Tab-separated table of C-alpha atoms in Angstrom:
chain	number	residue	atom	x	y	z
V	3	UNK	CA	5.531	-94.055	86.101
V	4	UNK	CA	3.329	-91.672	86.945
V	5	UNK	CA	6.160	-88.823	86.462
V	6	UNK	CA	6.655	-89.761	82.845
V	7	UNK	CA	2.693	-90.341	82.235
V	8	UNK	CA	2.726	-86.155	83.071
V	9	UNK	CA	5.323	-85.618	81.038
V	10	UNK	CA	3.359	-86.546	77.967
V	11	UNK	CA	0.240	-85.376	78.990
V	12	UNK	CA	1.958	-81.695	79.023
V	13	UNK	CA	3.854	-82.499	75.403
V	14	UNK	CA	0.973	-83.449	73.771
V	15	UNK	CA	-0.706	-80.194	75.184
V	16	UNK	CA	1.897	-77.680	73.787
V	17	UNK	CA	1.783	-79.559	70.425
V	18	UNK	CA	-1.669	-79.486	69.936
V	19	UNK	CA	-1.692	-75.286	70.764
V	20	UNK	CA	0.968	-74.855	68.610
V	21	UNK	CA	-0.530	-76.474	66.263
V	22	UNK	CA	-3.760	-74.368	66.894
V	23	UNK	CA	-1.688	-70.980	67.095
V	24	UNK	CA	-0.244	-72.080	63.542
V	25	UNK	CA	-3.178	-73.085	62.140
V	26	UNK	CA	-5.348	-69.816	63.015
V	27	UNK	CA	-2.228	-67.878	61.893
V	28	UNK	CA	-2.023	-69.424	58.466
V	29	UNK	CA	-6.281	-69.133	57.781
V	30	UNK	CA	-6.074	-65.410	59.437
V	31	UNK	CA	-3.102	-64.820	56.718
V	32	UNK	CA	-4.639	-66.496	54.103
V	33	UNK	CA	-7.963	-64.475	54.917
V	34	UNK	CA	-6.015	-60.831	54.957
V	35	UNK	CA	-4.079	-62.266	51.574
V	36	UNK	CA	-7.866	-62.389	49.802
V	37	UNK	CA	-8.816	-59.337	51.461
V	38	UNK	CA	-6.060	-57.611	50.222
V	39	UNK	CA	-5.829	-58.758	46.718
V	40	UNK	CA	-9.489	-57.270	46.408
V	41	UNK	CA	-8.262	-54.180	47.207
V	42	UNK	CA	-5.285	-53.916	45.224
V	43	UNK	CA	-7.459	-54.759	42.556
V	44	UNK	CA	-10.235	-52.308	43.256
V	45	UNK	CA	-7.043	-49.900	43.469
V	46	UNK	CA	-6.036	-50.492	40.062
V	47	UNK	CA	-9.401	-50.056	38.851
V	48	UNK	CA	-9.788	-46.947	40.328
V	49	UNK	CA	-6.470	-45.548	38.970
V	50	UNK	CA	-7.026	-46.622	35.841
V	51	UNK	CA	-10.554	-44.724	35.787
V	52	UNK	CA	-8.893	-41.682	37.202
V	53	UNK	CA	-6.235	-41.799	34.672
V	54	UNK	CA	-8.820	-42.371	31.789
V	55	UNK	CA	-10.675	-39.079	33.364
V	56	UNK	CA	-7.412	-37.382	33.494
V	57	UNK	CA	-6.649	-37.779	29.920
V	58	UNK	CA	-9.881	-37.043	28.470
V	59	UNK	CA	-9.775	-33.841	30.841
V	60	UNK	CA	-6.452	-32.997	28.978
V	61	UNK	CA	-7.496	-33.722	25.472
V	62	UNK	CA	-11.029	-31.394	26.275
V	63	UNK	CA	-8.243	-28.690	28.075
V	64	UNK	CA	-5.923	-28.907	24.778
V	65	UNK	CA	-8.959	-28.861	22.586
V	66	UNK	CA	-10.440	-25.663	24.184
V	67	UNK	CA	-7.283	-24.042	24.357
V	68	UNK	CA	-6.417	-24.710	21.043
V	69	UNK	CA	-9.758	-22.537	20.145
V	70	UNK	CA	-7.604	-19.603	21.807
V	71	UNK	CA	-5.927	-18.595	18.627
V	72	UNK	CA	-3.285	-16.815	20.844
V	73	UNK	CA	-1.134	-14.825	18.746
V	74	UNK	CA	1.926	-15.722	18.278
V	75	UNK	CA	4.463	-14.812	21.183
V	76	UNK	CA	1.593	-14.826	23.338
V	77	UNK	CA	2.027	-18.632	24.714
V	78	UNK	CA	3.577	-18.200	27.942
V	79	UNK	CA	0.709	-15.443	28.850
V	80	UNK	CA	-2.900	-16.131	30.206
V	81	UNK	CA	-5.415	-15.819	27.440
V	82	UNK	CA	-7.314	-12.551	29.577
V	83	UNK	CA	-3.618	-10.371	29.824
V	84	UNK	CA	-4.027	-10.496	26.271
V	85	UNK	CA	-4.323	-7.303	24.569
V	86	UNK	CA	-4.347	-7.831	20.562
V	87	UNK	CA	-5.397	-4.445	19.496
V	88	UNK	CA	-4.494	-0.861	20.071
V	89	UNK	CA	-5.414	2.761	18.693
V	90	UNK	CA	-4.044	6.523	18.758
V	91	UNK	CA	-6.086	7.640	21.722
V	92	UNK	CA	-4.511	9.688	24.109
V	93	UNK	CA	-4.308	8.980	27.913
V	94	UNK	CA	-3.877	11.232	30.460
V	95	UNK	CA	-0.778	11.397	32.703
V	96	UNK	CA	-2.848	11.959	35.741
V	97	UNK	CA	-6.148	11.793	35.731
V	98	UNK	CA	-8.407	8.548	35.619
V	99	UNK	CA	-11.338	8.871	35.472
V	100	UNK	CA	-13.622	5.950	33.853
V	101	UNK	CA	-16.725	7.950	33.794
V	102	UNK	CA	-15.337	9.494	30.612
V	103	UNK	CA	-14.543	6.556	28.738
V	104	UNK	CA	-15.804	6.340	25.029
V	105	UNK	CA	-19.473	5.383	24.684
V	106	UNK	CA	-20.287	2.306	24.112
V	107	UNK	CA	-21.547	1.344	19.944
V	108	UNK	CA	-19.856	4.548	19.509
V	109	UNK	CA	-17.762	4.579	16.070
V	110	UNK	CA	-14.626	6.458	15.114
V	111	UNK	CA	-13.026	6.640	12.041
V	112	UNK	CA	-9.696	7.981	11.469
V	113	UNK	CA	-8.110	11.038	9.027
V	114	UNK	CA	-4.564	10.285	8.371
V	115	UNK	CA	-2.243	12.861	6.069
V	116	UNK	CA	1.203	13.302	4.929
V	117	UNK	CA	1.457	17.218	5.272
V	118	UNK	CA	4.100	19.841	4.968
V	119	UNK	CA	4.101	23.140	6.514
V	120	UNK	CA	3.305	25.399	3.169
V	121	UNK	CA	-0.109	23.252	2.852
V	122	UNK	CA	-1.139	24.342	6.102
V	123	UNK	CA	-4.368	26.388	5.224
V	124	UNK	CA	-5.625	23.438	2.997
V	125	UNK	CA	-4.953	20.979	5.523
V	126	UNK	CA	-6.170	23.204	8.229
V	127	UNK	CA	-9.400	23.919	6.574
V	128	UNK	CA	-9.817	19.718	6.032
V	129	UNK	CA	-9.322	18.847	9.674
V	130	UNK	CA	-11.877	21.317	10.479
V	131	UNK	CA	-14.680	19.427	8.233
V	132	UNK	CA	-13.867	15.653	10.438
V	133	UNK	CA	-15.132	16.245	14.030
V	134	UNK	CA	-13.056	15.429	17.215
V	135	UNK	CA	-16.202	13.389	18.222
V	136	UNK	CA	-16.228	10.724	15.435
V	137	UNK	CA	-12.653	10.880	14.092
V	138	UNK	CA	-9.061	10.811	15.112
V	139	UNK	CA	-6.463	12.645	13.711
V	140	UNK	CA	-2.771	11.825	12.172
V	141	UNK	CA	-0.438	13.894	10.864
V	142	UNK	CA	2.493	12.636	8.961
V	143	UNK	CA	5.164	15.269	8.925
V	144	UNK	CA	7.500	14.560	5.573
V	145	UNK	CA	9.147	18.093	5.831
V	146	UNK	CA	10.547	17.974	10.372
V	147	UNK	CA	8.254	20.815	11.073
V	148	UNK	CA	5.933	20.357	13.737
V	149	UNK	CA	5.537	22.845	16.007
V	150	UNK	CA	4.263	25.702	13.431
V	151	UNK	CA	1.232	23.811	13.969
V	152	UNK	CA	0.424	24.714	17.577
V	153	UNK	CA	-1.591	27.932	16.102
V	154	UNK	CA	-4.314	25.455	14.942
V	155	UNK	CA	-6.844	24.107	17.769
V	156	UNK	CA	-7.178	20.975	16.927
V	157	UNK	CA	-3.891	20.089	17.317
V	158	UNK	CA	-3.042	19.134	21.156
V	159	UNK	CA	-5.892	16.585	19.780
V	160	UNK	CA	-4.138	15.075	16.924
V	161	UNK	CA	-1.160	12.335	16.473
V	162	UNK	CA	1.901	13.933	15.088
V	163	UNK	CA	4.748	11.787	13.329
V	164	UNK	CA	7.475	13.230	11.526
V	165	UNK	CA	10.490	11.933	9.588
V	166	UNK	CA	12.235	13.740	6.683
V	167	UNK	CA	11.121	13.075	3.037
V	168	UNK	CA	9.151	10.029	3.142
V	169	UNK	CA	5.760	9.452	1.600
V	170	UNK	CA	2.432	8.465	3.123
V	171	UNK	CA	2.747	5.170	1.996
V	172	UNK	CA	6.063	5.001	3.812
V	173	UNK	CA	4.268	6.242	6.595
V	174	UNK	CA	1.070	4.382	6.094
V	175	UNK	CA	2.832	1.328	6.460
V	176	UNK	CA	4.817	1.742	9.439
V	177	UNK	CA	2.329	3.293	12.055
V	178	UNK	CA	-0.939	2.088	10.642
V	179	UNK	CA	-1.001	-1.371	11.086
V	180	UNK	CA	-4.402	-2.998	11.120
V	181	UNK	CA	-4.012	-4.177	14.999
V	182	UNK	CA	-3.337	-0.069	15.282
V	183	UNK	CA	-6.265	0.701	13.910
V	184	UNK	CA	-8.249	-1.952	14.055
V	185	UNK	CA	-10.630	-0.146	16.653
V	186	UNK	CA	-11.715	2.491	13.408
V	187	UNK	CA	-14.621	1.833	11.239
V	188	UNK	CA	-13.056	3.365	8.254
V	189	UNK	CA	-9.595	4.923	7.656
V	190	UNK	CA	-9.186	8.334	5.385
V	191	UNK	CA	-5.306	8.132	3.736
V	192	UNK	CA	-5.495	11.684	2.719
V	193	UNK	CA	-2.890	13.778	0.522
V	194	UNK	CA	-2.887	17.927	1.792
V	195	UNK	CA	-3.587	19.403	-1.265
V	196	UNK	CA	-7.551	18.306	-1.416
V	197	UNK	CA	-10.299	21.347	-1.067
V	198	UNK	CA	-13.118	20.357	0.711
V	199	UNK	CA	-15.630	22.539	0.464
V	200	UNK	CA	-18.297	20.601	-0.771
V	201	UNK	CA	-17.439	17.391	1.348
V	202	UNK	CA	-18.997	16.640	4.740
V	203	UNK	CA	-16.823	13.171	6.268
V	204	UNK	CA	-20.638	12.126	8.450
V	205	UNK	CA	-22.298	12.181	4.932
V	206	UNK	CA	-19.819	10.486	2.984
V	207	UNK	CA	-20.077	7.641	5.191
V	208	UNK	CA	-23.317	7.175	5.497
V	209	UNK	CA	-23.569	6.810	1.525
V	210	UNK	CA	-20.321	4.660	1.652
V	211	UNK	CA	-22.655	2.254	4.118
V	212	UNK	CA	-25.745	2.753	2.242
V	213	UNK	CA	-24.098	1.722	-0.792
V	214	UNK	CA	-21.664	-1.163	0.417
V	215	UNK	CA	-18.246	0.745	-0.481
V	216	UNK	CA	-15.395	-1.380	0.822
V	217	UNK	CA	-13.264	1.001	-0.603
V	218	UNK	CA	-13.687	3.942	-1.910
V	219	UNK	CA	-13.245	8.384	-2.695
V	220	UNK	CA	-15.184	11.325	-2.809
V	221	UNK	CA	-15.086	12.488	-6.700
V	222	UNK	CA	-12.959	15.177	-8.402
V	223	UNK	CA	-14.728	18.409	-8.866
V	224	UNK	CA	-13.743	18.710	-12.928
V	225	UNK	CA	-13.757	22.519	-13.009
V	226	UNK	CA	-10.989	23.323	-10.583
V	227	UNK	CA	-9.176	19.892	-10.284
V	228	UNK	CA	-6.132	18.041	-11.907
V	229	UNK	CA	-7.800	14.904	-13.284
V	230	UNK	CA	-5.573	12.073	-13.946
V	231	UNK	CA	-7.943	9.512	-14.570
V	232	UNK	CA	-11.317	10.065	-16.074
V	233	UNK	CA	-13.329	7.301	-13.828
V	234	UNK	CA	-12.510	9.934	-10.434
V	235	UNK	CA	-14.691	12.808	-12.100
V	236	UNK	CA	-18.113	13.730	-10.709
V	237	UNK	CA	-21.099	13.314	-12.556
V	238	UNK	CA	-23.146	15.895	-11.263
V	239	UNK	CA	-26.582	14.111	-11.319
V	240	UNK	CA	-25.421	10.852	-9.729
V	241	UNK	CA	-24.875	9.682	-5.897
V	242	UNK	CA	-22.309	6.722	-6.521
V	243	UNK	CA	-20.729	5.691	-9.736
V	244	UNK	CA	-18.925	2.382	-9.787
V	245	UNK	CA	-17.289	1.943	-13.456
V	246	UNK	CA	-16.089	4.611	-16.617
V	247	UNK	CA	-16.664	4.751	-19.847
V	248	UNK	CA	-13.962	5.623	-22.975
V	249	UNK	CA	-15.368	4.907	-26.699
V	250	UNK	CA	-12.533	5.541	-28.327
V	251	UNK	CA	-8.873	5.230	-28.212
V	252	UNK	CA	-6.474	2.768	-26.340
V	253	UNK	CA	-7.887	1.310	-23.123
V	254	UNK	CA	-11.543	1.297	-24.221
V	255	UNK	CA	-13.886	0.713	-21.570
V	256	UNK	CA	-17.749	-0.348	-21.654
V	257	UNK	CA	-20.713	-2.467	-20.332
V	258	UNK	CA	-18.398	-5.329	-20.297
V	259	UNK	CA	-15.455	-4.394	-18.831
V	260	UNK	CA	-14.579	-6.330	-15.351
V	261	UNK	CA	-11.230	-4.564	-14.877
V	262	UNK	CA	-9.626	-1.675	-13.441
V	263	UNK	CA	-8.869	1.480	-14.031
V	264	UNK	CA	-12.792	0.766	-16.040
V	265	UNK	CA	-14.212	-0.149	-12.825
V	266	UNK	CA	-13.321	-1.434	-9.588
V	267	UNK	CA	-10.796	1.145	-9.024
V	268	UNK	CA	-9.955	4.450	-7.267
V	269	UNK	CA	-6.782	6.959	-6.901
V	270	UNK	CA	-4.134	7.062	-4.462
V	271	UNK	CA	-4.668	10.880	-3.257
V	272	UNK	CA	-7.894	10.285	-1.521
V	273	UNK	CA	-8.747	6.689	-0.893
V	274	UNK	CA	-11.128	5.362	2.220
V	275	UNK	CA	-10.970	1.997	3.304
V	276	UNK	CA	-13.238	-0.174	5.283
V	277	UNK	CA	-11.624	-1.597	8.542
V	278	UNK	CA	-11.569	-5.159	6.460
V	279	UNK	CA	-10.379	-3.699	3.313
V	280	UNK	CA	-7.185	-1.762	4.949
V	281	UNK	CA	-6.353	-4.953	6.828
V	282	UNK	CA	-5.737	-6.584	3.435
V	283	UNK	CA	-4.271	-3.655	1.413
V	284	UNK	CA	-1.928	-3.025	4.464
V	285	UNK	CA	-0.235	-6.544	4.028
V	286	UNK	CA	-0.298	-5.520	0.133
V	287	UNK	CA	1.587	-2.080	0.393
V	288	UNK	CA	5.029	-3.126	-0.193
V	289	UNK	CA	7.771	-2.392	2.549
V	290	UNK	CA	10.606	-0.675	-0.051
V	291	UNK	CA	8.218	0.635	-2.195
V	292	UNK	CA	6.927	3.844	-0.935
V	293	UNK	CA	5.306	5.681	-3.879
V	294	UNK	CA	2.680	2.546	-4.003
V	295	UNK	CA	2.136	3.279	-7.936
V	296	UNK	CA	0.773	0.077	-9.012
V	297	UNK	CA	-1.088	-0.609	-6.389
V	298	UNK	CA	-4.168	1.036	-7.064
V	299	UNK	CA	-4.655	-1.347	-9.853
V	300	UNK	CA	-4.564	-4.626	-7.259
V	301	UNK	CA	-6.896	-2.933	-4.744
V	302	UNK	CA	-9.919	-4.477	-5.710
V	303	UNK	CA	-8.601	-7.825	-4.473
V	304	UNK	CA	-8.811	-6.026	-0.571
V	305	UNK	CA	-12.931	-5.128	-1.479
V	306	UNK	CA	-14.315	-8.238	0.770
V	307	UNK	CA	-15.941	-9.572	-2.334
V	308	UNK	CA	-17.031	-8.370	-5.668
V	309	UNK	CA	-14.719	-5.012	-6.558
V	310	UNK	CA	-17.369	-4.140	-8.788
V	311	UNK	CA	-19.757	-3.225	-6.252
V	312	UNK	CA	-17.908	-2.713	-2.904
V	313	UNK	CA	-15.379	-0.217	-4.811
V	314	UNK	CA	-16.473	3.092	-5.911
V	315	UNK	CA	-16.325	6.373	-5.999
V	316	UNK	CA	-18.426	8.980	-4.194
V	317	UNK	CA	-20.439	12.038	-6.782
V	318	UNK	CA	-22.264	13.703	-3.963
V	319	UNK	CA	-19.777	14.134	-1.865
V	320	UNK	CA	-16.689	15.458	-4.011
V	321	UNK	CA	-13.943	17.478	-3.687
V	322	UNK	CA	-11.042	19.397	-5.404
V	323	UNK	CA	-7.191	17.599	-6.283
V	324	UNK	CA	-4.896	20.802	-6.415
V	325	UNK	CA	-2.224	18.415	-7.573
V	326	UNK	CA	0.398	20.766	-5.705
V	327	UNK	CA	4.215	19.907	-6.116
V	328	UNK	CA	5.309	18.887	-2.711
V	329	UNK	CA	7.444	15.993	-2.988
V	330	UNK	CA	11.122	16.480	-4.006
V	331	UNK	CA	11.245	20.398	-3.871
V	332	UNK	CA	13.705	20.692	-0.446
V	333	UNK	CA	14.702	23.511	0.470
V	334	UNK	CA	18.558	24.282	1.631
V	335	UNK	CA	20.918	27.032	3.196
V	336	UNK	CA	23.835	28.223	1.632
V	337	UNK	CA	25.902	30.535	3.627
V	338	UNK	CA	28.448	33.452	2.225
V	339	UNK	CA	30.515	35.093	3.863
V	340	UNK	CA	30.520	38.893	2.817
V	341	UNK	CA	33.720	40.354	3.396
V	342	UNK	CA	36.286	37.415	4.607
V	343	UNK	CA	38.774	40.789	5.604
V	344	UNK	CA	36.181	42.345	7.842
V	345	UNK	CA	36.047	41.279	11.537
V	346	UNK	CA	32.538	42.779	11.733
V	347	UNK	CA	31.487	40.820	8.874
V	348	UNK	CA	28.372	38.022	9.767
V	349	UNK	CA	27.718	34.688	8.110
V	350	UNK	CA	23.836	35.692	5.781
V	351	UNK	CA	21.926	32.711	5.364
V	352	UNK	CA	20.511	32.203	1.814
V	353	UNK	CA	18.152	29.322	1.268
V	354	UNK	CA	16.764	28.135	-2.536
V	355	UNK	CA	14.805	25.743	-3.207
V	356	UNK	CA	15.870	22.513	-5.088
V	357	UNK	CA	13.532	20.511	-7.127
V	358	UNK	CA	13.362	16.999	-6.873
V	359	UNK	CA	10.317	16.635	-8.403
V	360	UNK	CA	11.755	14.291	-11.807
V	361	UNK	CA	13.797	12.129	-9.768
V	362	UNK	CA	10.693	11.539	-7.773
V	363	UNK	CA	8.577	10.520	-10.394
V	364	UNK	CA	11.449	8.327	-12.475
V	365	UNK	CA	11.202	6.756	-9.345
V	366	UNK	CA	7.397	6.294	-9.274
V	367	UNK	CA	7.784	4.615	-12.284
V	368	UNK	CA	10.563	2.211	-11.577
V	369	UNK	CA	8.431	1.128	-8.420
V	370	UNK	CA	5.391	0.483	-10.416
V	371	UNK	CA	7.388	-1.892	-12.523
V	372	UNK	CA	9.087	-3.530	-9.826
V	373	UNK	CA	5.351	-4.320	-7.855
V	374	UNK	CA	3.657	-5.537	-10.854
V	375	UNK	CA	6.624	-8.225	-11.533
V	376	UNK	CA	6.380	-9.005	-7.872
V	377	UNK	CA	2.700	-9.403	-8.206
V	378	UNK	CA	3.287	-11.998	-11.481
V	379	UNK	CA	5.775	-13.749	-9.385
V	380	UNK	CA	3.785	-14.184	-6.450
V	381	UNK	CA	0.855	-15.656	-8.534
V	382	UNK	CA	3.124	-17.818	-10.220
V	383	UNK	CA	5.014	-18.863	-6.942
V	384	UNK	CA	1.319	-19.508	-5.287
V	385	UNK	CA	-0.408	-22.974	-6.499
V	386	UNK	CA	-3.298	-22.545	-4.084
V	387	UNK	CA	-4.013	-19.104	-4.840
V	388	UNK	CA	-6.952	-18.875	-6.971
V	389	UNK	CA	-7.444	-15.475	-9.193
V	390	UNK	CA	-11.693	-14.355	-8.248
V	391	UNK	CA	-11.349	-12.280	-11.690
């Protein structure tokens, strides 16, 4: 009796622990369960703040770097690698020396020319009036010949580019881009046969300021130029004059004319331009047409605002328009032989001249048709353009 009396006692022991052991296991579970659905949730929370941060982090990042205004090709590059400008200083191959570095608020302008080698006393003697100091120089070679100019001091100093019979505008448009020369206050697009013996650059600009000339030219000294159009000649007792006058005949102009050649409106020989103003009449200079005839008439849109004040040309400053034939007389070699039947003979060299010069301006004239249709065409393409005059 007593052996089976044990036996129970000892069953109803290990029942009752295990049913201790189970119950602490299922309140310690249930416990950890609560614990860790708090946490999950304070997990979730958290990520979802972190993503909410992360996001409006990204929209502030795409907003700011949409304020880059990289150019375009520039995307894959860090915005401060970023160069956007250039000009036609020269470096030097081995020196470096930063102490000699441009000052700083220090302004250049630039002189750039189409030239040929028989102008080279007139263009010479115009170099010589624009300082080293405040302007660099640019030499467009139309005839190949560049090293007859090595005589000339200036001209280690200055930018040479040469290509056979092409004009400045040809020229003009394919090495001065504004992003070129963006770094000069005001750009000179000279012809070579200009005297300027009466013309000092340093003073011409500071009346060009003074006056608000977007763009602008020195006059035509009347007594020893070749004046094409009357609203280019000096008036002796005047600084600036902005607009002509014609009474009679076609093309009147008075008081109340707005429009060019009356006002508003310079020649092609001897034009300055602001650093805004070429920016704009770059993108205008068409790419086939390389007389630019036509376009003087359309430059007034480039003048930053109203052409009839920030265009004009210059009295006290003036100087003279040789209007030289340069264009279209090319020279050539002929060879003869003397005597075919003598060994001793030698080849002589005879070169003549061939003039060009009605072909050239046929030419002029076709192109001046051709950018005034494109002009009407583009204005009539454009819906949101909107004509200021």
């Amino acid at each position: 009796m007593k052996q089976g009396s044990m036996n129970r006692s000892c069953l109803c022991s290990v029942l009752i622990t295990t049913a201790l052991i189970c119950g602490a296991y299922f309140i310690c579970n249930a416990y950890l369960a609560k614990d860790f659905k708090e946490k999950l949730l304070k997990w979730e929370i958290t990520d979802k703040m972190h993503n909410s941060t992360d996001k409006m982090q990204n929209a502030t990042t795409t907003s700011t770097c949409k304020n880059f205004n990289k150019p375009v090709g520039t995307e894959a590059l860090p915005q401060g690698i970023i160069e956007k400008t250039s000009n036609l200083e020269t470096q030097h191959l081995w020196n470096y020396d930063d102490t000699k570095k441009r000052r700083p608020n220090h302004s250049m302008s630039l002189l750039a020319m189409a030239v040929g080698i028989k102008q080279k006393e007139l263009v010479n003697k115009v170099i010589q009036k624009f300082p080293p100091r405040d302007f660099a120089v640019m030499l467009f070679h139309y005839d190949g010949v560049v090293d007859d100019w090595k005589q000339y001091p200036w001209n280690n100093h200055a930018i040479h580019v040469s290509v056979m019979n092409q004009t400045k505008w040809w020229f003009a448009k394919r090495f001065l881009h504004p992003d070129i020369v963006a770094e000069y206050e005001y750009i000179f697009l000279w012809d070579e046969d200009l005297g300027v013996g009466h013309f000092n650059p340093q003073r011409y600009l500071s009346i060009v300021k003074e006056e608000g000339l977007e763009i602008s030219q020195p006059a035509l000294d009347t007594s020893k130029s070749e004046v094409h159009h009357p609203i280019t000649a000096r008036r002796k007792k005047s600084k600036v004059h902005r607009r002509m006058y014609k009474y009679k005949g076609s093309g009147r102009c008075d008081d109340h004319s707005t429009n060019p050649p009356c006002i508003g409106w310079v020649e092609m020989m001897a034009p300055v331009f602001s650093r805004a103003a070429w920016r704009c009449s770059w993108y205008m200079i068409q790419n086939d047409l390389i007389h630019a005839w036509g376009l003087d008439t359309q430059l007034g849109y480039c003048a930053q605002g109203d052409r009839k004040k920030n265009v004009g040309v210059v009295d006290a400053e003036y100087i003279i328009h040789y209007g030289l034939p340069t264009l279209g007389v090319v020279e050539t070699a002929s060879s003869a032989l003397r005597n075919e039947t003598d060994s001793k003979s030698t080849e002589s060299l005879e070169s003549r001249e061939v003039d060009n010069r009605p072909e050239v301006r046929m030419k002029s004239f076709v192109e001046m048709k051709r950018f005034k249709e494109r002009w009407k065409k583009a204005v009539r393409d454009d819906t949101c353009w909107v004509d200021p005059y």
